[in-house]
């Protein structure tokens, strides 16, 4: 799951010169995982 999101982010990175979208995807996934673990 993580690899799929990071791969999707890497592909989108080529379209986003500043590379912000992939980082946001990774952070969003990370915080969702933390929230799930803390429930």
mmCIF file of C-alpha atoms in Angstrom:
data_model
loop_
_atom_site.group_PDB
_atom_site.id
_atom_site.type_symbol
_atom_site.label_atom_id
_atom_site.label_comp_id
_atom_site.label_asym_id
_atom_site.label_seq_id
_atom_site.Cartn_x
_atom_site.Cartn_y
_atom_site.Cartn_z
ATOM 1 C CA UNK A 1 0.000 0.000 0.000
ATOM 2 C CA UNK A 2 2.744 2.451 0.947
ATOM 3 C CA UNK A 3 4.772 1.544 -2.125
ATOM 4 C CA UNK A 4 1.736 2.100 -4.351
ATOM 5 C CA UNK A 5 1.133 5.573 -2.917
ATOM 6 C CA UNK A 6 4.795 6.519 -3.180
ATOM 7 C CA UNK A 7 4.917 5.210 -6.753
ATOM 8 C CA UNK A 8 1.850 7.277 -7.621
ATOM 9 C CA UNK A 9 3.497 10.279 -5.976
ATOM 10 C CA UNK A 10 6.717 9.717 -7.909
ATOM 11 C CA UNK A 11 4.800 9.642 -11.194
ATOM 12 C CA UNK A 12 2.955 12.846 -10.311
ATOM 13 C CA UNK A 13 6.240 14.448 -9.283
ATOM 14 C CA UNK A 14 7.229 14.651 -12.951
ATOM 15 C CA UNK A 15 4.147 16.792 -13.570
ATOM 16 C CA UNK A 16 4.670 18.954 -10.485
ATOM 17 C CA UNK A 17 7.926 20.951 -10.789
ATOM 18 C CA UNK A 18 7.938 21.755 -7.080
ATOM 19 C CA UNK A 19 7.274 18.167 -6.021
ATOM 20 C CA UNK A 20 4.714 19.091 -3.375
ATOM 21 C CA UNK A 21 1.975 16.624 -4.283
ATOM 22 C CA UNK A 22 3.944 13.394 -3.609
ATOM 23 C CA UNK A 23 5.043 14.680 -0.197
ATOM 24 C CA UNK A 24 1.449 15.529 0.681
ATOM 25 C CA UNK A 25 0.337 12.030 -0.358
ATOM 26 C CA UNK A 26 2.994 10.447 1.866
ATOM 27 C CA UNK A 27 2.189 12.704 4.824
ATOM 28 C CA UNK A 28 -1.573 12.185 4.489
ATOM 29 C CA UNK A 29 -1.089 8.410 4.436
ATOM 30 C CA UNK A 30 1.255 8.593 7.446
ATOM 31 C CA UNK A 31 -1.182 10.618 9.555
ATOM 32 C CA UNK A 32 -4.095 8.353 8.576
ATOM 33 C CA UNK A 33 -2.058 5.333 9.693
ATOM 34 C CA UNK A 34 -1.255 7.030 13.021
ATOM 35 C CA UNK A 35 -4.897 7.943 13.582
ATOM 36 C CA UNK A 36 -5.960 4.365 12.858
ATOM 37 C CA UNK A 37 -3.324 2.950 15.218
ATOM 38 C CA UNK A 38 -4.387 5.281 18.033
ATOM 39 C CA UNK A 39 -8.080 4.351 17.862
#
